[in-house]
Tab-separated table of C-alpha atoms (C1' of nucleotides) in Angstrom:
chain	number	residue	atom	x	y	z
A	1	MET	CA	-29.766	-6.713	1.048
A	2	ALA	CA	-31.587	-5.655	-2.089
A	3	THR	CA	-30.028	-2.618	-3.610
A	4	LYS	CA	-31.740	0.519	-4.715
A	5	ASN	CA	-28.847	2.172	-6.478
A	6	LYS	CA	-27.995	0.281	-9.574
A	7	LYS	CA	-24.582	1.834	-9.767
A	8	MET	CA	-21.980	2.034	-7.090
A	9	LYS	CA	-22.515	2.452	-3.461
A	10	MET	CA	-19.850	3.946	-1.293
A	11	MET	CA	-19.618	4.691	2.334
A	12	THR	CA	-17.549	6.581	4.791
A	13	LEU	CA	-15.598	4.853	7.424
A	14	ASP	CA	-17.706	6.419	10.089
A	15	GLN	CA	-20.752	5.223	8.320
A	16	MET	CA	-19.251	1.813	8.103
A	17	LYS	CA	-18.558	1.929	11.764
A	18	ASP	CA	-22.075	3.060	12.389
A	19	LYS	CA	-23.200	0.073	10.465
A	20	ASP	CA	-21.025	-2.163	12.505
A	21	ILE	CA	-22.539	-0.891	15.681
A	22	GLY	CA	-26.005	-0.888	14.318
A	23	LYS	CA	-26.838	2.539	12.929
A	24	VAL	CA	-27.662	1.762	9.360
A	25	GLY	CA	-29.144	3.963	6.738
A	26	THR	CA	-27.302	7.209	6.943
A	27	PRO	CA	-28.272	9.534	4.121
A	28	GLU	CA	-25.006	10.493	2.540
A	29	ARG	CA	-23.829	7.000	2.098
A	30	ASP	CA	-22.713	7.669	-1.370
A	31	LYS	CA	-19.084	8.157	-1.681
A	32	TYR	CA	-16.191	8.214	0.631
A	33	GLU	CA	-12.665	9.374	0.558
A	34	PHE	CA	-10.174	9.536	3.307
A	35	ASP	CA	-6.538	10.136	3.808
A	36	LEU	CA	-4.463	7.115	3.289
A	37	ARG	CA	-3.561	6.068	6.774
A	38	MET	CA	-2.625	2.626	7.755
A	39	GLU	CA	-4.631	2.663	10.919
A	40	VAL	CA	-7.854	3.016	9.077
A	41	LEU	CA	-7.231	0.385	6.512
A	42	GLY	CA	-8.051	-2.554	8.689
A	43	ASP	CA	-11.372	-1.028	9.585
A	44	MET	CA	-12.120	-0.686	5.923
A	45	ILE	CA	-11.447	-4.311	5.277
A	46	LYS	CA	-13.511	-5.382	8.213
A	47	SER	CA	-16.399	-3.164	7.296
A	48	VAL	CA	-16.531	-4.233	3.703
A	49	ARG	CA	-16.203	-7.832	4.709
A	50	LYS	CA	-19.128	-7.463	7.080
A	51	GLU	CA	-21.067	-5.723	4.391
A	52	ARG	CA	-20.487	-8.822	2.310
A	53	ASN	CA	-21.591	-10.990	5.173
A	54	LEU	CA	-18.416	-12.928	5.251
A	55	THR	CA	-16.481	-14.365	8.122
A	56	GLN	CA	-12.761	-13.936	8.269
A	57	GLU	CA	-12.453	-17.565	7.390
A	58	GLN	CA	-14.589	-17.189	4.303
A	59	LEU	CA	-12.708	-14.162	3.123
A	60	GLY	CA	-9.505	-15.971	3.809
A	61	LYS	CA	-10.592	-18.893	1.712
A	62	LEU	CA	-11.490	-16.490	-1.047
A	63	ILE	CA	-7.957	-15.234	-1.320
A	64	GLY	CA	-6.225	-18.339	-0.116
A	65	VAL	CA	-5.075	-17.463	3.368
A	66	GLN	CA	-5.967	-18.478	6.892
A	67	LYS	CA	-8.469	-16.567	8.944
A	68	SER	CA	-5.701	-15.521	11.258
A	69	GLN	CA	-4.162	-13.598	8.421
A	70	ILE	CA	-7.363	-11.715	7.795
A	71	SER	CA	-7.588	-10.949	11.449
A	72	LYS	CA	-4.132	-9.494	11.405
A	73	LEU	CA	-4.865	-7.382	8.403
A	74	GLU	CA	-8.002	-6.035	9.990
A	75	ARG	CA	-6.285	-5.365	13.244
A	76	ASN	CA	-3.467	-3.705	11.400
A	77	THR	CA	-0.620	-5.000	13.382
A	78	LYS	CA	1.751	-4.262	10.566
A	79	ASN	CA	2.399	-2.123	7.607
A	80	VAL	CA	0.750	-3.409	4.469
A	81	THR	CA	1.727	-3.649	0.836
A	82	ILE	CA	-0.405	-2.428	-2.004
A	83	GLU	CA	-0.566	-5.911	-3.349
A	84	THR	CA	-2.209	-7.141	-0.198
A	85	ILE	CA	-4.700	-4.319	-0.196
A	86	LEU	CA	-5.631	-5.068	-3.748
A	87	LYS	CA	-5.881	-8.757	-3.135
A	88	VAL	CA	-8.267	-8.301	-0.256
A	89	PHE	CA	-10.529	-5.684	-1.730
A	90	SER	CA	-10.581	-7.417	-5.027
A	91	ALA	CA	-11.867	-10.529	-3.321
A	92	LEU	CA	-14.507	-8.344	-1.750
A	93	LYS	CA	-15.428	-6.972	-5.140
A	94	ALA	CA	-14.586	-3.529	-4.023
A	95	ASN	CA	-12.693	-1.027	-6.077
A	96	VAL	CA	-9.851	0.728	-4.452
A	97	ARG	CA	-8.941	4.038	-5.890
A	98	PHE	CA	-6.464	6.516	-4.821
A	99	SER	CA	-5.618	10.041	-5.621
A	100	VAL	CA	-2.801	12.416	-5.096
A	101	GLU	CA	-3.492	15.927	-4.136
A	102	MET	CA	-0.758	18.421	-4.535
A	103	ASN	CA	-0.685	21.662	-2.713
A	104	GLU	CA	1.146	23.877	-5.145
A	105	SER	CA	1.947	26.775	-2.937
A	106	GLU	CA	3.248	24.712	-0.130
A	107	PHE	CA	6.427	23.655	-1.778
A	108	LYS	CA	9.352	25.954	-2.093
A	109	VAL	CA	12.331	24.840	-4.007
A	110	ALA	CA	15.229	26.841	-2.767
B	1	MET	CA	-12.395	16.474	10.807
B	2	ALA	CA	-9.951	17.362	8.124
B	3	THR	CA	-11.327	19.971	5.812
B	4	LYS	CA	-10.222	20.977	2.404
B	5	ASN	CA	-7.436	23.477	2.241
B	6	LYS	CA	-7.877	26.505	0.104
B	7	LYS	CA	-5.706	25.870	-2.883
B	8	MET	CA	-5.246	22.336	-3.945
B	9	LYS	CA	-4.171	21.347	-7.362
B	10	MET	CA	-4.673	17.873	-8.616
B	11	MET	CA	-3.958	16.217	-11.855
B	12	THR	CA	-4.649	13.096	-13.798
B	13	LEU	CA	-1.950	10.669	-14.592
B	14	ASP	CA	-2.400	11.267	-18.273
B	15	GLN	CA	-2.039	14.936	-17.650
B	16	MET	CA	1.056	14.254	-15.660
B	17	LYS	CA	2.387	12.176	-18.460
B	18	ASP	CA	1.513	14.899	-20.895
B	19	LYS	CA	3.496	17.225	-18.779
B	20	ASP	CA	6.406	14.855	-18.747
B	21	ILE	CA	6.433	14.673	-22.484
B	22	GLY	CA	5.853	18.339	-22.924
B	23	LYS	CA	2.149	19.030	-23.221
B	24	VAL	CA	1.518	21.369	-20.357
B	25	GLY	CA	-1.584	23.280	-19.515
B	26	THR	CA	-4.410	20.870	-20.047
B	27	PRO	CA	-7.735	22.344	-18.978
B	28	GLU	CA	-9.154	19.825	-16.549
B	29	ARG	CA	-6.126	19.679	-14.382
B	30	ASP	CA	-8.148	19.818	-11.285
B	31	LYS	CA	-8.658	16.575	-9.616
B	32	TYR	CA	-7.611	13.081	-10.280
B	33	GLU	CA	-8.545	9.658	-9.170
B	34	PHE	CA	-7.472	6.365	-10.517
B	35	ASP	CA	-7.603	2.766	-9.644
B	36	LEU	CA	-4.916	1.828	-7.288
B	37	ARG	CA	-2.643	-0.157	-9.447
B	38	MET	CA	0.950	-0.650	-8.669
B	39	GLU	CA	2.049	-0.044	-12.200
B	40	VAL	CA	0.854	3.482	-12.084
B	41	LEU	CA	2.279	4.388	-8.754
B	42	GLY	CA	5.784	4.995	-9.923
B	43	ASP	CA	4.543	7.346	-12.564
B	44	MET	CA	2.733	9.279	-9.902
B	45	ILE	CA	5.850	9.679	-7.850
B	46	LYS	CA	7.882	10.681	-10.824
B	47	SER	CA	5.352	13.165	-12.034
B	48	VAL	CA	4.888	14.846	-8.712
B	49	ARG	CA	8.607	14.932	-8.192
B	50	LYS	CA	9.053	16.612	-11.539
B	51	GLU	CA	6.298	19.017	-10.696
B	52	ARG	CA	8.347	19.895	-7.654
B	53	ASN	CA	11.403	20.277	-9.798
B	54	LEU	CA	13.399	17.784	-7.864
B	55	THR	CA	15.946	15.267	-8.980
B	56	GLN	CA	15.787	11.742	-7.667
B	57	GLU	CA	18.790	12.546	-5.594
B	58	GLN	CA	17.131	15.563	-4.029
B	59	LEU	CA	13.980	13.670	-3.267
B	60	GLY	CA	16.072	10.885	-1.876
B	61	LYS	CA	17.883	13.260	0.399
B	62	LEU	CA	14.550	14.619	1.531
B	63	ILE	CA	13.449	11.276	2.845
B	64	GLY	CA	16.850	9.897	3.613
B	65	VAL	CA	17.467	7.354	0.888
B	66	GLN	CA	19.734	7.019	-2.106
B	67	LYS	CA	18.671	8.150	-5.517
B	68	SER	CA	18.754	4.544	-6.641
B	69	GLN	CA	15.959	3.848	-4.250
B	70	ILE	CA	13.817	6.572	-5.748
B	71	SER	CA	14.558	5.213	-9.164
B	72	LYS	CA	13.374	1.821	-8.074
B	73	LEU	CA	10.170	3.201	-6.683
B	74	GLU	CA	9.456	5.167	-9.813
B	75	ARG	CA	10.248	2.250	-12.034
B	76	ASN	CA	8.138	0.018	-9.900
B	77	THR	CA	10.481	-2.840	-9.665
B	78	LYS	CA	8.807	-4.043	-6.539
B	79	ASN	CA	5.633	-4.019	-4.639
B	80	VAL	CA	5.358	-1.105	-2.243
B	81	THR	CA	4.172	-0.662	1.293
B	82	ILE	CA	1.796	2.044	2.349
B	83	GLU	CA	4.434	3.440	4.592
B	84	THR	CA	6.746	3.999	1.670
B	85	ILE	CA	4.044	5.658	-0.363
B	86	LEU	CA	3.279	7.969	2.474
B	87	LYS	CA	6.893	8.760	3.092
B	88	VAL	CA	7.479	9.744	-0.483
B	89	PHE	CA	4.368	11.772	-1.088
B	90	SER	CA	4.671	13.423	2.238
B	91	ALA	CA	8.134	14.592	1.296
B	92	LEU	CA	6.615	15.932	-1.869
B	93	LYS	CA	3.964	17.740	0.140
B	94	ALA	CA	1.279	15.818	-1.587
B	95	ASN	CA	-1.713	14.292	0.079
B	96	VAL	CA	-2.581	10.769	-0.728
B	97	ARG	CA	-6.154	9.785	-0.271
B	98	PHE	CA	-7.873	6.624	-0.978
B	99	SER	CA	-11.363	5.402	-1.292
B	100	VAL	CA	-13.156	2.136	-1.456
B	101	GLU	CA	-16.004	1.705	-3.808
B	102	MET	CA	-18.306	-1.178	-3.304
B	103	ASN	CA	-20.486	-2.546	-5.998
B	104	GLU	CA	-23.392	-3.907	-4.040
B	105	SER	CA	-25.032	-6.037	-6.620
B	106	GLU	CA	-21.913	-7.716	-7.757
B	107	PHE	CA	-21.456	-9.898	-4.768
B	108	LYS	CA	-23.439	-13.015	-4.294
B	109	VAL	CA	-23.127	-14.875	-1.081
B	110	ALA	CA	-24.006	-18.456	-1.832
C	1	DA	C1'	-24.934	-22.655	30.506
C	2	DA	C1'	-22.751	-25.457	27.259
C	3	DA	C1'	-21.435	-25.916	22.490
C	4	DA	C1'	-20.168	-24.007	18.289
C	5	DA	C1'	-18.539	-20.459	15.567
C	6	DA	C1'	-15.875	-16.475	14.965
C	7	DG	C1'	-12.048	-13.919	15.984
C	8	DT	C1'	-7.345	-13.130	18.211
C	9	DT	C1'	-2.616	-14.018	19.493
C	10	DG	C1'	2.165	-15.844	19.688
C	11	DA	C1'	5.863	-18.220	17.803
C	12	DA	C1'	8.056	-19.602	13.917
C	13	DT	C1'	9.057	-19.533	8.882
C	14	DT	C1'	9.264	-17.812	4.262
C	15	DA	C1'	9.083	-14.276	1.016
C	16	DT	C1'	10.118	-9.942	-0.279
C	17	DA	C1'	10.428	-4.828	0.362
C	18	DT	C1'	13.798	-1.473	1.772
C	19	DG	C1'	18.123	0.134	1.321
C	20	DG	C1'	23.277	1.173	0.201
C	21	DA	C1'	27.262	1.163	-2.968
C	22	DA	C1'	29.163	1.284	-7.113
C	23	DA	C1'	29.238	0.642	-11.891
C	24	DC	C1'	26.786	1.631	-15.741
C	25	DT	C1'	23.662	4.291	-19.219
C	26	DT	C1'	21.134	8.121	-20.669
C	27	DT	C1'	20.276	12.909	-20.756
C	28	DT	C1'	21.565	17.591	-20.474
C	29	DA	C1'	24.505	21.050	-20.481
C	30	DT	C1'	28.966	23.371	-22.050
D	1	DA	C1'	32.154	16.291	-28.610
D	2	DT	C1'	33.017	16.167	-23.822
D	3	DA	C1'	31.930	16.637	-19.326
D	4	DA	C1'	28.636	16.704	-15.833
D	5	DA	C1'	24.320	15.517	-14.061
D	6	DA	C1'	20.539	12.560	-13.739
D	7	DG	C1'	18.782	8.196	-13.835
D	8	DT	C1'	19.231	2.985	-13.950
D	9	DT	C1'	20.810	-1.531	-12.711
D	10	DT	C1'	23.074	-5.253	-10.238
D	11	DC	C1'	24.688	-7.326	-6.220
D	12	DC	C1'	24.081	-7.644	-1.680
D	13	DA	C1'	22.453	-7.204	3.284
D	14	DT	C1'	18.859	-6.332	6.497
D	15	DA	C1'	14.322	-5.494	8.036
D	16	DT	C1'	9.893	-6.697	7.993
D	17	DA	C1'	5.488	-8.145	5.605
D	18	DA	C1'	3.002	-12.354	4.579
D	19	DT	C1'	1.750	-16.443	6.142
D	20	DT	C1'	0.640	-20.912	8.925
D	21	DC	C1'	-0.517	-23.574	12.949
D	22	DA	C1'	-2.306	-24.231	17.156
D	23	DA	C1'	-3.880	-22.619	21.296
D	24	DC	C1'	-6.544	-19.238	23.249
D	25	DT	C1'	-10.592	-15.738	23.918
D	26	DT	C1'	-14.791	-13.738	22.616
D	27	DT	C1'	-19.202	-13.907	20.563
D	28	DT	C1'	-23.184	-16.205	19.040
D	29	DT	C1'	-26.384	-19.942	19.036
D	30	DT	C1'	-29.078	-23.493	20.957
DNA sequence: AAAAAAGTTGAATTATATGGAAACTTTTAT
DNA sequence: ATAAAAGTTTCCATATAATTCAACTTTTTT
């Protein structure tokens, strides 16, 4: 509940999962980055939502959709648009950032 | 899990833009993270593509779409799905990562 | 164990992203 | 200055993401 870090708090997905299943308080819960995969996105939403102590219905109301929609997003039945991602995380007061990492040597232009 | 590869090169969008308009060789071209905003996405694609010395047509061929499609993505005429982002950056041999940053104190559950 | 709350699923609809083709414009050679 | 290459735009079709509603299942509470 009450925060210690005044600034930002970030968490890994695993840590989030740990939280979901009970194991709270891992040490390196500081920052988290992961490859942008669709499969993992729903878990992120769910975890942040839980962190905010919201039900799917409440989150839905926050962004103006039914709880079923939230469920679908969390369960990742489909591909998702950036807009949707932003809408959801914005409602959760979470910043989404993304970065592109370019492996120079790996590309050969013939 | 996935570990860092040896030689990654990352760059900021501003640096990419600098490159586009001529200013190459900025010092902190090392890593880059930015808020996931749609407006900026097209620039990312364009910049990485240029870094790879590809034309829109070549990139298009790489992922199996017309050059007009690439143009649209770069110009951000529409919202984009994750799948598309991945497809493009994967063709460019660039890793996309994304992170969620949660400001604890900012959320008040009533 | 029953009731209530939370979450899931399926079917249907609407909105919009993806995509191609061709004409057009801008940029880059020659 | 012209031609060629690269990029943009418009029109259009198709695929699929976003969404709702209602019934259903699972979880939580009492």
